[in-house]
Short mmCIF file of C-alpha atoms in Angstrom, two decimals:
data_model
loop_
_atom_site.label_atom_id
_atom_site.label_comp_id
_atom_site.label_asym_id
_atom_site.label_seq_id
_atom_site.Cartn_x
_atom_site.Cartn_y
_atom_site.Cartn_z
CA MET A 1 79.29 96.50 144.35
CA LEU A 2 83.03 96.71 144.89
CA ASN A 3 85.18 99.51 146.24
CA LEU A 4 88.37 99.52 144.19
CA MET A 5 91.78 101.18 144.61
CA ILE A 6 94.24 101.38 141.73
CA VAL A 7 97.88 102.27 142.43
CA ASP A 8 100.25 103.14 139.58
CA ASP A 9 102.89 105.82 139.17
CA GLU A 10 101.98 106.36 135.50
CA PRO A 11 99.02 108.76 135.19
CA PHE A 12 98.24 107.41 131.71
CA MET A 13 97.91 103.87 133.10
CA LEU A 14 95.67 105.02 135.95
CA LYS A 15 93.32 106.87 133.63
CA GLY A 16 93.32 104.05 131.08
CA LEU A 17 92.56 101.35 133.63
CA ILE A 18 89.77 103.38 135.23
CA ASN A 19 88.34 103.97 131.76
CA ILE A 20 88.42 100.22 130.94
CA ILE A 21 86.75 99.35 134.24
CA GLU A 22 84.02 101.97 133.86
CA LYS A 23 83.28 101.16 130.21
CA GLY A 24 83.28 97.44 130.98
CA GLN A 25 80.47 98.06 133.45
CA THR A 26 82.43 96.33 136.19
CA PRO A 27 80.42 96.31 139.42
CA CYS A 28 82.41 99.04 141.17
CA SER A 29 80.61 101.54 143.34
CA ARG A 30 83.73 103.63 143.93
CA ILE A 31 87.20 103.74 142.36
CA VAL A 32 90.03 105.58 144.12
CA SER A 33 93.44 106.02 142.50
CA ALA A 34 96.85 106.60 144.06
CA HIS A 35 100.13 107.50 142.35
CA ASP A 36 102.44 105.55 144.69
CA GLY A 37 102.48 103.38 147.80
CA PHE A 38 102.62 106.27 150.26
CA ASP A 39 99.69 108.01 148.58
CA ALA A 40 97.77 104.71 148.72
CA LEU A 41 98.46 104.20 152.44
CA GLU A 42 97.33 107.75 153.16
CA LYS A 43 94.09 107.29 151.21
CA LEU A 44 93.49 103.93 152.89
CA GLU A 45 93.04 105.75 156.18
CA ASN A 46 89.60 106.84 154.92
CA PHE A 47 88.83 104.33 152.16
CA ARG A 48 88.62 100.56 152.55
CA PRO A 49 88.66 98.88 149.16
CA ASP A 50 87.40 95.37 148.51
CA LEU A 51 90.16 95.01 145.91
CA LEU A 52 93.47 96.81 145.36
CA ILE A 53 95.21 96.72 141.96
CA THR A 54 98.84 97.81 142.04
CA ASP A 55 101.87 98.12 139.82
CA ILE A 56 105.09 96.55 141.13
CA GLN A 57 107.75 99.07 140.14
CA MET A 58 107.01 102.46 141.66
CA PRO A 59 109.23 105.06 143.31
CA GLU A 60 109.76 104.97 147.08
CA MET A 61 107.74 101.79 147.77
CA ASN A 62 107.13 98.96 145.33
CA GLY A 63 103.76 97.25 144.95
CA LEU A 64 104.80 94.09 146.82
CA GLU A 65 105.89 96.13 149.82
CA LEU A 66 102.61 98.05 149.63
CA ILE A 67 100.64 94.79 149.67
CA ARG A 68 102.53 93.59 152.75
CA LYS A 69 101.90 96.85 154.62
CA VAL A 70 98.23 96.97 153.66
CA ARG A 71 97.75 93.36 154.75
CA GLU A 72 99.59 93.93 158.06
CA ARG A 73 97.30 96.86 158.82
CA GLY A 74 94.17 94.95 157.83
CA LEU A 75 93.17 97.55 155.24
CA CYS A 76 92.44 95.15 152.36
CA ASP A 77 92.92 91.46 151.70
CA ARG A 78 92.38 91.09 147.94
CA PHE A 79 95.07 92.20 145.48
CA ILE A 80 95.86 92.09 141.78
CA ILE A 81 99.27 93.02 140.42
CA LEU A 82 99.37 94.78 137.05
CA THR A 83 102.93 95.16 135.81
CA GLY A 84 105.18 95.34 132.78
CA TYR A 85 107.64 92.92 134.43
CA ASP A 86 107.38 89.32 133.28
CA ASP A 87 109.93 88.29 135.91
CA PRO A 88 109.66 84.92 137.70
CA ALA A 89 111.14 86.45 140.88
CA TYR A 90 108.33 89.01 141.04
CA LEU A 91 105.77 86.32 140.26
CA HIS A 92 107.04 84.14 143.13
CA GLN A 93 106.91 87.07 145.53
CA ALA A 94 103.38 87.84 144.36
CA ILE A 95 102.35 84.24 145.04
CA ARG A 96 103.80 84.52 148.56
CA CYS A 97 101.72 87.68 149.02
CA ARG A 98 98.63 85.65 148.03
CA VAL A 99 97.55 87.92 145.19
CA ILE A 100 94.45 87.01 143.18
CA ASP A 101 96.14 87.55 139.82
CA TYR A 102 99.35 88.78 138.17
CA LEU A 103 98.50 90.64 134.95
CA LEU A 104 100.99 91.97 132.42
CA LYS A 105 100.99 95.34 130.72
CA PRO A 106 99.92 96.21 128.13
CA ILE A 107 96.45 95.51 129.45
CA ASN A 108 94.32 92.84 127.85
CA LYS A 109 90.86 94.40 128.23
CA ALA A 110 89.21 90.98 128.58
CA GLU A 111 91.36 90.18 131.63
#
């Protein structure tokens, strides 16, 4: 079973993604959500996810910066980016951050 953290500044996206994961019977024992990078870092003090899914564009700290900080602190080492930005510059940065996948919004439930 996986511990999962989802980080997105859009409450609708957070709820929708959690709903998709739960209805898809994904093997998650616990799902924790955060509304931005700072909220995620605070929650990571007490929760160590096996996988972190994050948006890129968020206020204060973007998802790529969050991934770097989480990796530096050894809090998680598996990441998926879920974003509405089909931008090659973001994709290249994501590759440098060694993310597992780069998924585009709107969400394809099969992915």
